[in-house]
Amino acid sequence: MTTSSTAESATLDNLSVEGRSFPPPAAVADHADPGIYDRAAADPEGFWAEQARALSWGRDFGAVVDWSDRPHARWFVGGGLNVAVNCVDRHVEAGHGDRVAIFWEGEPGDSEQITYADLQGRVAQAAHALTSLGVSAGDRVAIYLPMIPQAVVAMLACARLGAAHSVVFAGFSAEALRSRIGDAAAKVVITADGQYRRGQAVNLKDAVDEAVQADGSPVEKVLVVRRTGGDVTWNEQRDVWWHELVDSQPTEHEAEIFDAEQPLFILYTSGTTGKPKGILHTSGGYVTQAAYTHRVVFDLKPESDVYWCTADIGWVTGHSYIVYGPLANGASQVIYEGTPNTPDESRHWQIIDKYKVSIYYTAPTLIRTFMKWGADIPARFDLSSLRVLGSVGEPINPEAWMWYRVNIGRERCPIVDTWWQTETGAIMISPLPGVTHTKPGSAMTPIPGISAKIVNDEGRPVGHGQGGYLVIDKPWPSMLRTIYGDDERFRDTYWSRFADQGYYFAGDGAKYDDDGAIWLLGRVDDVMNVSGHRISTTEVESALVSHEAVAEAAVVGAADDMTGQGIVAFVILRGGAVDDGDALVQQLRNHVAKEIGPIAKPKRILVVPELPKTRSGKIMRRLLRDIAENRATGDATTLQDPTVLNLISQGLGGNK
Ligand code: WTA
C-alpha cells in the first residue's frame, strides 16, 4: 500500500474507537425494501433491466450488457432513447407539467421557479438555437457557465440533439478551458458575461475570449447568457447573445431517438499525469444508474420531496445528481448559484427553511466549514423538513459525520455517505437509508446491482479487518466507456493494474472492518483531493515550472483539517531567480491560479535547494509529505543522495 501513512493511521485510529452504529429511522424503514439486495444479487442483469425500464425507451433493448469486448462494455444493446425526453417531456406527458423542476436561488437574492412544462419549452428553444449554430448529433459543445438555469437547459439541449457536452467548471482558468475545448474539438462554447461570487459580479467571458482566440481553435460560435450585465468585449462574427437567439425560438421541438451508447458527455478529471482525462459517458446505462441511485440512495418521493445537491455542474456530482438523476426521476430541486457565506454563514439553512428542503446532499469539506462557523448558526433555523442527508467527494471523518447527524439531521435523519467517481458515473458504495445500519465514517457496502472488492497487491480479496485496493469486479451501467481520444490511457489507467482478474482499478485504498463494512482511505496514486476536488500533483508541478523563476517543483497533498488535503509545493529556483520570500511565493500561487484555477493554488510553497529523488530520478513524494505534515521522515534508503533531506530541513528552518 502506498496510501499516505497519516491518512491511513488517522482513519484506522478512528476505526478503533468507532463502535457506533445507527439503525435506519422508522420513518424511512417503514417503506424500505430490504429484499432489493438479494434480488439484485440473484439476477444482476434482470435487476438492471428492471431499472432501465423505469426510463422511457423509443426502441427496446435486447441484451442487457455486452462485455465481450472488455474493457469496453455496451449496455442495453440496440435500445434507443432520448435523454432529454426522459428528463423533461415524459413528466409533462404524465401530467406533472405543473410540478416545479427547479427552485432556482441566485446569489444576490433573485429567484425563479421553473416547472417541468417551462423546462420543456426552454430546452426546445435552446435545441433549436444550437441547431441554428450548426450543432448536430455527434458534435461536442463546451459549457462554461455559473449555476444558473441556462446551465441545465444547455446540457439538456445538447442531450436532446445527441451532441456531447463538455462542462468546464467556471472556476477554471482560460488556459484550462482552452485545453479542454481543444481536446474535445468543441465547435460551440456556451458561457455568460459574468457570475456572482461572494457578492461580487466577476467577468467570465474574458476567459472564453482568451481560450478561443488562438489560431486553430475549433470554436465557431460563442453563445453568451447575460447574467451580471457587466461589460464584455464582443466579436460580431463569433458571439451571439442567448436572449437574442434562444428566447425567440419555438417552444416545441421534435426529439430524435439515439442509440443507448450515444455519447452523452465528456467530463475532464485529473489523472496522474499533467493532462486531464476526458471521461466519456454514454446515454442509456448512465441515465439508468443515475436515476436508480438517486431514487434508492435518497429514498426519493418525487411528489413530495424537495431535493438539494450543493455541488456545481462543473463536477460529476452536478451532472448525475443535479441534472440527470433528479430530472429523470421528475424530482423538485433547489439549485443555488453562490457561496455558502453570502450574504452570511446561514445561507444554506435559510434556503432549506425557505424551500422546505427534505433531502440535502453535500461534501465533507463544507460540513467541516459549517462546524468551524459554529453549531449555533444552523440551530437558529427550522430544519424540520429534512429527512435524508448525503455526503460525497472524500472520506468523511467520524467527527464531521456526527456533527452533521446531530446539528443538521437533529438525530432524526439517516446519513448516506456515497462513494463513487467521475469514472463510475453514479453512486457505487453507499448505505440505503431505510435498510442499512450506518457507522460514522463508513460508506458501508456496494449498492444493490454493484459488485466491489478490496484486494491485495496480487489482486486477491482481503478478509475482514484488512485493507488494500478498491476494485470493481463486474461491469456496471454508468461505467465510463473510454478516455476521449485516448483509449490506450483508458486501458492503462483502469484495467492494467489487475489485468489478470479483469478488475477495474479505482485508485482508492480501502479497508473492511470486522463486520465487512467498507472504509475508504483516500487515493493511492498521485492525485490529491482538496475540498472534494481531484487535482493532480503533476498538473500543479507543470504549472509551477512554467513560471520563469522555477527550475523544478514537487507537489504533495498534506493532511488538512478543513479541506481534507492541502497542496504543498516544494520548488527549486532557477539560477538568478531571487527568493524575496513572500512576494515570490504569492506570485507563484497566482501563477498556478492563472494556469489551472484558484482551486489549485498551493496552500504553502517552500523554496528548497534540492528535491529527494531515487536513483532512477523519481521524486519521493512520500518523504516530502512527511516534511509537509511535520513528522520525522520515513525510510529514505532508496534516495540517490541521503543528505538531501538534511539540506531541505535546514533550509526550511523555522519555516517548517
Ligand atoms: C473520493 C466525486 C471517500 C475518492 C463523486 C474517489 C470519496 C474520488 C467519496 C472521486 C466518499 C468520493 N468517501 N472518498 N464518499 N466520494 N471520494 O471523480 O478518492 O471528483 O476516487 O468524483 O473522490 O472524485 P470525483
XYZ file of C-alpha atoms and ligand atoms in Angstrom:
681
model
C 0.000 0.000 0.000
C 1.281 3.419 -0.894
C -1.541 5.249 0.845
C -0.453 8.324 2.763
C 0.560 6.918 6.085
C -1.090 9.664 8.115
C -4.370 9.475 6.258
C -4.357 5.779 6.886
C -3.405 5.887 10.534
C -5.886 8.674 11.219
C -8.660 6.602 9.725
C -7.506 3.470 11.486
C -7.441 5.334 14.780
C -10.987 6.368 14.141
C -11.868 2.796 13.329
C -10.570 1.528 16.596
C -12.779 3.899 18.597
C -15.676 3.886 16.160
C -18.116 1.383 17.588
C -21.231 3.475 16.976
C -23.915 2.240 14.620
C -27.246 3.871 13.819
C -30.295 1.901 12.685
C -32.450 3.363 9.909
C -35.152 5.622 11.382
C -38.653 4.148 11.373
C -39.948 6.932 9.109
C -37.726 5.679 6.292
C -37.522 1.987 7.235
C -41.356 1.843 7.107
C -41.488 1.759 3.339
C -37.998 0.364 2.648
C -37.322 -2.689 0.509
C -34.641 -4.801 2.250
C -35.146 -7.620 -0.279
C -33.602 -5.466 -3.014
C -30.069 -6.713 -2.172
C -30.969 -10.374 -2.647
C -32.997 -9.706 -5.788
C -30.122 -7.830 -7.384
C -27.592 -10.487 -6.376
C -29.724 -13.344 -7.673
C -30.129 -11.848 -11.145
C -27.996 -8.727 -11.716
C -28.884 -8.402 -15.395
C -32.582 -8.820 -14.733
C -32.242 -6.258 -11.962
C -30.574 -3.700 -14.240
C -33.105 -4.352 -16.992
C -35.832 -3.552 -14.453
C -34.073 -0.272 -13.560
C -33.656 0.594 -17.242
C -37.346 0.026 -17.863
C -38.132 2.818 -15.437
C -36.978 5.083 -18.287
C -38.892 5.627 -21.472
C -37.328 3.903 -24.482
C -38.140 4.791 -28.060
C -36.730 1.450 -29.129
C -36.487 -1.531 -26.830
C -33.118 -3.068 -25.967
C -32.038 -6.686 -26.418
C -29.081 -7.884 -24.331
C -28.687 -6.068 -21.008
C -24.904 -5.949 -21.286
C -22.352 -6.983 -23.861
C -18.982 -7.446 -22.159
C -17.359 -9.412 -24.981
C -15.068 -6.535 -25.990
C -13.847 -5.820 -22.454
C -12.892 -3.375 -21.073
C -15.456 -1.777 -23.385
C -18.985 -2.538 -22.271
C -22.197 -1.871 -24.127
C -25.354 -1.653 -22.050
C -28.948 -2.117 -23.151
C -27.803 -3.238 -26.549
C -29.764 -1.948 -29.521
C -32.031 0.165 -27.330
C -32.818 3.740 -28.309
C -33.892 6.730 -26.236
C -33.705 10.475 -25.967
C -32.181 11.518 -22.653
C -33.791 14.976 -22.625
C -37.224 13.484 -23.265
C -36.622 11.214 -20.282
C -35.604 14.124 -18.083
C -38.343 16.529 -19.123
C -41.031 15.730 -21.701
C -42.213 12.448 -20.276
C -43.013 14.077 -16.920
C -45.136 16.664 -18.711
C -46.857 13.895 -20.665
C -47.508 12.039 -17.412
C -49.421 15.079 -16.146
C -46.671 16.620 -13.991
C -46.075 19.697 -16.142
C -47.015 21.974 -13.240
C -44.545 20.381 -10.846
C -41.596 22.634 -10.074
C -38.437 21.107 -11.519
C -36.096 23.837 -10.297
C -36.367 26.291 -7.434
C -33.511 28.493 -8.503
C -31.926 30.814 -5.950
C -29.485 33.418 -7.245
C -26.675 34.574 -5.018
C -27.835 38.227 -4.884
C -31.297 37.067 -3.761
C -33.160 36.866 -7.093
C -35.050 33.621 -7.608
C -37.047 31.725 -10.163
C -39.345 28.693 -10.206
C -39.247 26.556 -13.297
C -41.881 23.871 -13.793
C -41.369 20.788 -15.930
C -43.601 22.397 -18.585
C -41.434 25.556 -18.548
C -38.314 23.449 -18.771
C -39.706 21.585 -21.767
C -40.218 24.855 -23.647
C -36.807 26.202 -22.699
C -34.926 23.065 -23.699
C -36.789 23.016 -27.026
C -35.779 26.636 -27.674
C -32.158 26.001 -26.806
C -32.118 22.899 -29.018
C -33.389 24.952 -31.970
C -30.810 27.643 -31.213
C -27.932 25.164 -31.113
C -29.105 23.650 -34.387
C -29.065 27.130 -35.935
C -25.453 27.484 -34.775
C -24.551 24.319 -36.643
C -24.631 21.795 -33.798
C -25.810 18.320 -34.702
C -25.662 14.784 -33.317
C -22.134 13.621 -32.547
C -20.710 17.161 -32.107
C -19.163 18.448 -28.898
C -20.303 21.625 -27.123
C -18.330 23.230 -24.289
C -20.345 24.727 -21.429
C -18.628 27.255 -19.164
C -21.415 28.648 -17.029
C -22.198 29.532 -13.433
C -25.026 27.800 -11.551
C -27.882 29.414 -13.447
C -30.899 27.688 -15.051
C -29.385 28.096 -18.516
C -26.628 25.671 -17.487
C -29.169 22.873 -17.011
C -31.090 23.919 -20.114
C -27.885 23.934 -22.197
C -26.892 20.439 -21.052
C -30.345 19.050 -21.802
C -30.458 20.790 -25.192
C -27.199 19.072 -26.159
C -28.598 15.735 -24.966
C -31.753 16.328 -26.958
C -29.709 16.786 -30.138
C -27.362 13.879 -29.477
C -24.410 16.263 -29.104
C -21.994 15.588 -26.253
C -21.443 18.400 -23.781
C -18.182 19.087 -22.058
C -18.910 21.190 -18.992
C -15.880 23.072 -17.714
C -16.114 24.372 -14.134
C -16.463 28.174 -14.306
C -13.701 28.486 -11.703
C -11.157 27.059 -14.123
C -8.762 29.384 -15.938
C -8.763 30.381 -19.613
C -5.830 28.041 -20.140
C -7.666 25.067 -18.607
C -10.715 25.894 -20.729
C -8.595 26.189 -23.873
C -7.025 22.780 -23.460
C -10.388 21.114 -22.772
C -12.004 22.809 -25.784
C -9.087 21.676 -27.922
C -9.071 18.091 -26.706
C -12.791 17.652 -27.405
C -12.732 19.836 -30.559
C -15.851 21.666 -29.364
C -17.407 23.837 -32.063
C -19.616 25.925 -29.785
C -18.994 27.348 -26.312
C -21.902 28.379 -24.087
C -20.924 30.901 -21.431
C -22.130 34.007 -19.569
C -20.968 37.601 -19.337
C -20.096 37.014 -15.714
C -21.018 35.329 -12.465
C -21.727 36.306 -8.886
C -19.130 35.123 -6.445
C -19.147 36.214 -2.784
C -21.347 39.183 -3.566
C -19.233 40.411 -6.486
C -20.036 40.268 -10.179
C -16.984 38.777 -11.866
C -16.324 38.596 -15.572
C -16.416 35.173 -17.167
C -16.409 35.926 -20.878
C -12.842 37.305 -20.940
C -11.585 33.807 -20.162
C -13.567 32.405 -23.085
C -12.248 35.122 -25.413
C -8.725 34.208 -24.361
C -9.390 30.485 -24.725
C -10.836 30.640 -28.240
C -8.756 33.356 -29.881
C -5.745 31.203 -30.705
C -5.226 30.126 -34.309
C -6.695 26.749 -34.982
C -9.345 26.954 -32.246
C -12.188 24.613 -33.230
C -14.762 27.067 -31.833
C -17.087 28.626 -34.395
C -19.674 30.254 -32.154
C -19.886 31.510 -28.580
C -23.372 31.715 -27.071
C -23.450 34.185 -24.186
C -26.008 34.369 -21.375
C -26.458 37.809 -19.824
C -26.242 37.184 -16.097
C -24.481 40.145 -14.455
C -24.890 42.826 -17.149
C -21.184 43.614 -16.868
C -19.146 44.909 -19.822
C -17.903 42.325 -22.270
C -15.847 42.526 -25.426
C -17.786 41.337 -28.433
C -16.809 39.597 -31.645
C -19.645 40.161 -34.144
C -18.795 37.130 -36.248
C -18.483 34.722 -33.401
C -20.523 35.849 -30.401
C -24.294 35.527 -30.010
C -26.440 36.616 -27.063
C -28.550 33.831 -25.582
C -31.534 36.145 -25.019
C -31.460 37.269 -28.644
C -31.100 33.854 -30.209
C -32.720 31.376 -27.827
C -35.693 33.276 -26.450
C -37.249 33.764 -29.903
C -37.148 30.086 -30.891
C -40.216 27.806 -30.995
C -41.042 26.088 -27.708
C -41.714 22.790 -29.384
C -39.036 20.528 -30.727
C -39.241 17.083 -32.196
C -36.817 14.763 -30.446
C -34.841 12.094 -32.211
C -34.169 8.674 -30.700
C -30.468 7.893 -30.197
C -28.689 4.658 -29.523
C -28.207 3.671 -25.890
C -24.457 4.080 -26.471
C -24.701 7.595 -27.982
C -22.068 9.756 -26.216
C -23.824 11.993 -23.682
C -20.920 13.924 -22.224
C -17.214 14.264 -21.718
C -16.043 15.453 -18.321
C -12.392 16.167 -17.629
C -10.812 14.969 -14.427
C -7.290 14.938 -13.099
C -5.162 11.871 -13.507
C -1.619 11.090 -12.536
C -0.102 12.963 -15.467
C -0.381 16.661 -16.208
C -3.002 16.156 -18.908
C -6.610 15.891 -17.673
C -8.555 12.852 -18.828
C -11.749 13.342 -20.844
C -14.054 10.787 -19.232
C -16.662 9.691 -21.772
C -20.152 8.684 -20.691
C -22.939 7.434 -22.921
C -26.721 7.578 -22.651
C -28.834 4.558 -21.661
C -26.662 2.952 -18.995
C -25.568 6.246 -17.499
C -29.069 7.645 -17.063
C -30.377 4.302 -15.813
C -27.879 4.213 -12.961
C -28.045 7.952 -12.210
C -31.833 7.742 -11.880
C -31.876 4.450 -9.957
C -29.270 5.549 -7.420
C -30.900 8.930 -6.962
C -34.170 7.153 -6.205
C -32.947 4.429 -3.826
C -29.987 6.096 -2.113
C -32.010 9.193 -1.208
C -35.348 7.393 -0.751
C -36.792 9.887 -3.232
C -40.514 10.635 -3.275
C -40.833 12.850 -6.367
C -44.345 14.068 -5.453
C -43.373 15.433 -2.071
C -39.616 15.781 -1.678
C -37.594 18.919 -2.244
C -34.089 17.818 -3.005
C -30.918 19.922 -2.902
C -27.447 18.933 -4.045
C -24.924 21.681 -3.318
C -22.390 20.632 -5.987
C -21.537 22.652 -9.072
C -22.500 21.362 -12.523
C -18.800 21.610 -13.376
C -18.236 18.357 -11.463
C -19.678 14.911 -11.969
C -21.860 15.249 -8.874
C -23.635 18.115 -10.608
C -24.076 16.055 -13.769
C -25.520 12.963 -12.095
C -27.255 14.428 -9.045
C -28.408 17.859 -10.215
C -29.150 17.239 -13.865
C -29.651 13.646 -14.968
C -30.671 11.682 -11.848
C -33.172 14.105 -10.286
C -34.705 15.236 -13.577
C -35.038 11.679 -14.913
C -36.950 10.981 -11.687
C -39.200 14.018 -12.032
C -37.950 15.466 -8.742
C -38.309 19.050 -7.492
C -34.958 20.503 -6.576
C -33.219 23.624 -5.353
C -30.315 24.989 -7.353
C -28.283 27.696 -5.616
C -25.913 29.907 -7.537
C -23.489 31.111 -4.932
C -21.231 30.577 -1.967
C -22.480 29.339 1.427
C -21.422 32.501 3.265
C -23.089 35.108 1.083
C -24.529 37.289 2.459
C -23.772 35.395 5.671
C -22.926 31.975 7.024
C -26.528 30.919 7.443
C -27.382 30.959 3.742
C -27.821 27.199 3.386
C -30.096 26.949 6.430
C -32.153 29.865 5.170
C -32.580 28.101 1.842
C -33.567 24.809 3.497
C -36.116 26.648 5.600
C -37.435 28.711 2.661
C -37.996 25.787 0.268
C -38.636 23.116 2.913
C -35.768 21.026 1.580
C -36.168 17.380 2.568
C -33.036 15.783 1.038
C -29.694 17.576 1.328
C -26.546 16.283 -0.395
C -23.216 18.000 0.271
C -19.475 17.461 0.787
C -17.434 16.756 3.947
C -15.277 19.842 3.407
C -18.382 22.021 3.642
C -19.618 20.170 6.717
C -16.263 20.859 8.407
C -16.577 24.512 7.394
C -20.044 24.665 8.989
C -18.536 23.091 12.121
C -15.944 25.845 12.225
C -18.579 28.533 11.793
C -20.453 27.086 14.764
C -23.471 24.925 15.545
C -25.348 27.968 16.854
C -25.886 29.154 13.261
C -27.985 26.211 11.989
C -29.588 25.983 15.447
C -31.469 29.229 14.732
C -33.318 27.714 11.761
C -36.230 25.387 11.264
C -34.679 22.359 9.606
C -37.579 20.037 10.380
C -38.291 19.475 6.668
C -35.045 17.497 6.302
C -35.356 13.712 6.240
C -32.265 12.325 4.417
C -28.701 13.701 4.400
C -25.944 12.770 1.959
C -22.183 13.189 1.734
C -19.836 12.831 -1.240
C -16.401 13.641 -2.556
C -13.930 12.468 0.051
C -13.826 10.299 3.150
C -15.992 11.889 5.852
C -14.323 11.821 9.235
C -16.498 10.448 12.070
C -16.446 13.812 13.911
C -17.919 15.606 10.889
C -20.402 12.773 10.346
C -21.629 13.042 13.962
C -21.802 16.830 13.786
C -23.887 16.539 10.613
C -26.165 13.984 12.233
C -26.706 15.963 15.433
C -26.746 19.565 14.247
C -28.313 19.306 10.814
C -30.164 15.984 10.939
C -31.206 16.630 14.572
C -30.606 12.912 15.147
C -33.638 12.060 13.016
C -32.164 11.845 9.534
C -30.162 8.951 8.145
C -26.832 9.906 6.552
C -25.759 8.301 3.294
C -22.016 8.519 2.671
C -21.782 7.860 -1.058
C -18.572 6.655 -2.704
C -18.188 6.998 -6.454
C -16.094 8.773 -9.098
C -16.308 10.742 -12.342
C -15.436 7.439 -13.988
C -18.145 5.390 -12.286
C -20.754 7.960 -13.353
C -23.029 7.274 -10.420
C -23.047 6.099 -6.797
C -21.443 2.675 -6.220
C -20.975 2.234 -2.468
C -23.445 3.712 -0.014
C -25.918 2.821 2.707
C -29.597 2.617 1.762
C -31.284 4.976 4.226
C -34.180 2.690 5.098
C -32.209 -0.533 5.278
C -28.601 -0.031 6.362
C -27.343 0.400 9.907
C -24.798 3.186 9.349
C -21.427 3.771 11.002
C -19.977 7.295 11.189
C -17.234 7.475 8.552
C -18.033 4.357 6.540
C -19.620 4.193 3.080
C -20.741 0.706 4.178
C -21.392 -1.669 1.239
C -21.889 -1.684 -2.552
C -25.444 -0.749 -3.521
C -27.710 -3.445 -4.987
C -26.556 -4.337 -8.508
C -22.924 -3.338 -7.881
C -20.054 -5.623 -7.011
C -16.852 -4.225 -5.493
C -13.979 -5.811 -3.611
C -10.907 -4.867 -1.651
C -7.873 -6.776 -2.894
C -4.174 -7.028 -2.072
C -1.217 -6.325 -4.377
C -1.765 -9.613 -6.186
C -5.442 -8.943 -6.717
C -6.637 -11.426 -4.108
C -9.581 -10.381 -1.911
C -8.595 -9.440 1.642
C -10.528 -10.506 4.703
C -12.464 -8.579 7.328
C -10.230 -6.254 9.306
C -7.823 -5.894 6.382
C -7.007 -3.202 3.840
C -5.939 -2.993 0.214
C -7.081 -1.558 -3.102
C -10.687 -0.938 -4.034
C -11.697 -2.650 -7.290
C -14.956 -3.159 -9.137
C -15.162 -6.687 -10.428
C -18.266 -6.570 -12.627
C -19.267 -4.039 -15.296
C -21.925 -1.515 -14.288
C -24.321 0.532 -16.458
C -22.862 4.011 -15.849
C -19.216 2.990 -16.225
C -17.008 5.247 -18.327
C -16.707 3.954 -21.870
C -13.236 5.324 -22.580
C -10.996 8.369 -22.209
C -11.941 10.622 -25.099
C -9.327 10.329 -27.829
C -7.016 8.127 -25.756
C -8.255 4.577 -25.439
C -4.797 3.343 -24.542
C -4.716 5.561 -21.491
C -8.169 4.211 -20.576
C -6.822 0.655 -20.627
C -3.604 1.586 -18.816
C -5.160 3.664 -16.070
C -8.060 1.485 -15.057
C -7.599 -2.016 -16.434
C -3.893 -2.842 -16.424
C -3.267 -2.931 -12.662
C -5.403 -6.057 -12.210
C -5.484 -7.190 -15.834
C -5.337 -10.892 -14.940
C -8.509 -10.638 -12.918
C -10.185 -8.108 -15.240
C -10.916 -5.741 -12.346
C -11.486 -2.001 -12.636
C -8.858 -0.249 -10.507
C -10.429 2.744 -8.770
C -7.220 4.295 -7.432
C -8.529 4.353 -3.843
C -7.266 2.484 -0.804
C -9.936 0.898 1.405
C -10.373 -1.394 4.379
C -13.022 -3.804 5.629
C -13.861 -3.511 9.300
C -14.672 -6.601 11.331
C -18.265 -6.560 10.076
C -17.217 -6.251 6.439
C -18.224 -2.585 6.118
C -16.004 -0.583 3.731
C -13.909 2.372 4.923
C -12.330 4.486 2.187
C -8.765 5.558 2.949
C -8.001 8.055 0.159
C -6.149 7.904 -3.143
C -3.225 5.556 -3.664
C -1.902 7.479 -6.692
C -0.561 10.984 -7.230
C -3.999 12.540 -7.230
C -4.822 14.942 -4.389
C -8.299 15.526 -3.002
C -8.678 19.154 -1.944
C -12.136 20.109 -0.702
C -13.506 17.135 -2.621
C -11.856 18.247 -5.868
C -9.412 15.994 -7.646
C -6.184 17.738 -8.524
C -3.132 16.009 -9.892
C 0.264 16.693 -8.332
C 1.821 16.680 -11.810
C -0.612 19.281 -13.110
C 0.338 21.719 -10.341
C 4.025 20.913 -10.833
C 3.757 21.682 -14.557
C 2.062 24.976 -13.761
C 4.850 25.891 -11.320
C 7.724 25.064 -13.666
C 6.079 27.126 -16.400
C 6.962 30.172 -14.234
C 10.268 31.792 -15.151
C 11.655 31.679 -11.609
C 11.145 27.938 -11.104
C 13.589 25.229 -12.152
C 11.886 22.244 -10.565
C 8.836 21.573 -8.440
C 7.381 18.721 -6.417
C 3.856 18.851 -5.069
C 2.212 16.781 -2.353
C -1.187 16.699 -0.697
C -0.716 17.137 3.047
C -3.443 16.304 5.561
C -5.554 19.378 6.274
C -8.279 19.630 8.916
C -10.577 21.694 6.768
C -10.008 20.709 3.153
C -9.030 17.045 3.613
C -5.766 17.647 1.831
C -3.920 20.904 1.243
C -1.491 21.463 -1.618
C 2.113 21.889 -0.507
C 4.723 22.672 -3.164
C 8.490 22.371 -2.912
C 10.268 24.460 -5.537
C 13.851 24.868 -6.640
C 14.514 28.287 -8.114
C 16.391 28.871 -11.325
C 19.874 30.299 -11.128
C 19.469 34.056 -10.967
C 15.924 33.996 -9.587
C 15.720 35.921 -6.335
C 13.948 34.398 -3.393
C 12.368 37.525 -1.986
C 10.199 35.415 0.302
C 6.515 36.216 0.473
C 6.354 38.230 -2.724
C 7.716 35.391 -4.843
C 5.543 32.804 -3.127
C 2.498 34.988 -3.747
C 3.472 35.358 -7.386
C 3.820 31.602 -7.781
C 0.457 30.957 -6.152
C -1.198 33.424 -8.508
C 0.579 31.848 -11.417
C -0.912 28.444 -10.585
C -4.350 30.037 -10.268
C -3.913 31.538 -13.708
C -2.732 28.296 -15.265
C -5.314 25.981 -13.693
C -7.740 27.862 -11.468
C -7.889 29.185 -7.891
C -8.782 25.720 -6.514
C -5.279 24.524 -7.446
C -3.418 27.327 -5.595
C -0.870 25.732 -3.263
C -1.566 26.439 0.374
C 2.164 26.520 1.075
C 5.142 26.914 -1.219
C 8.555 26.075 0.206
C 11.706 27.110 -1.605
C 14.302 24.337 -1.255
C 17.819 23.724 -2.605
C 17.185 20.093 -3.664
C 14.433 17.504 -4.001
C 14.617 13.940 -2.698
C 14.944 11.575 -5.662
C 15.521 7.895 -6.184
C 18.403 6.660 -8.306
C 16.067 6.474 -11.272
C 15.210 10.137 -10.778
C 11.712 9.691 -9.356
C 10.765 12.255 -6.735
C 9.965 10.572 -3.411
C 6.772 12.408 -2.590
C 6.266 10.249 0.487
C 9.248 11.933 2.171
C 8.058 15.386 1.158
C 4.675 14.574 2.635
C 6.408 13.681 5.895
C 8.081 17.092 5.871
C 4.858 18.886 4.920
C 2.998 17.155 7.743
C 5.758 17.940 10.245
C 6.790 14.408 11.030
C 10.056 12.553 11.074
C 10.827 11.391 7.559
C 10.319 7.690 6.868
C 12.578 5.169 5.173
C 14.957 7.088 2.901
C 17.332 4.293 1.951
C 16.440 4.370 -1.738
C 17.386 8.038 -2.057
C 20.115 8.799 -4.519
C 21.601 11.318 -2.104
C 20.556 10.774 1.543
C 21.934 14.164 2.615
C 19.233 15.927 0.602
C 16.696 15.652 3.390
C 19.022 17.465 5.784
C 19.584 20.153 3.227
C 15.852 20.630 2.800
C 15.100 20.698 6.529
C 17.964 23.071 7.286
C 16.861 25.383 4.511
C 13.312 25.449 5.825
C 14.451 26.191 9.364
C 11.618 27.706 11.365
C 9.510 27.812 8.232
C 8.680 24.138 8.622
C -13.015 10.362 -3.467
C -16.698 12.605 -6.988
C -14.351 8.565 0.322
C -12.299 9.087 -3.902
C -18.041 11.881 -6.908
C -12.624 8.993 -5.374
C -14.623 9.546 -1.735
C -12.650 10.443 -5.784
C -16.025 9.549 -1.564
C -13.542 10.706 -6.959
C -16.553 9.033 -0.334
C -15.532 10.394 -3.498
N -15.680 8.552 0.558
N -13.795 9.051 -0.795
N -17.867 9.040 -0.072
N -16.560 10.089 -2.685
N -14.360 10.091 -2.937
O -14.141 11.946 -9.647
O -10.910 9.255 -3.705
O -14.460 14.092 -8.345
O -11.680 8.245 -6.100
O -15.997 12.125 -8.088
O -13.125 11.156 -4.639
O -13.643 12.089 -7.201
P -14.536 12.633 -8.392
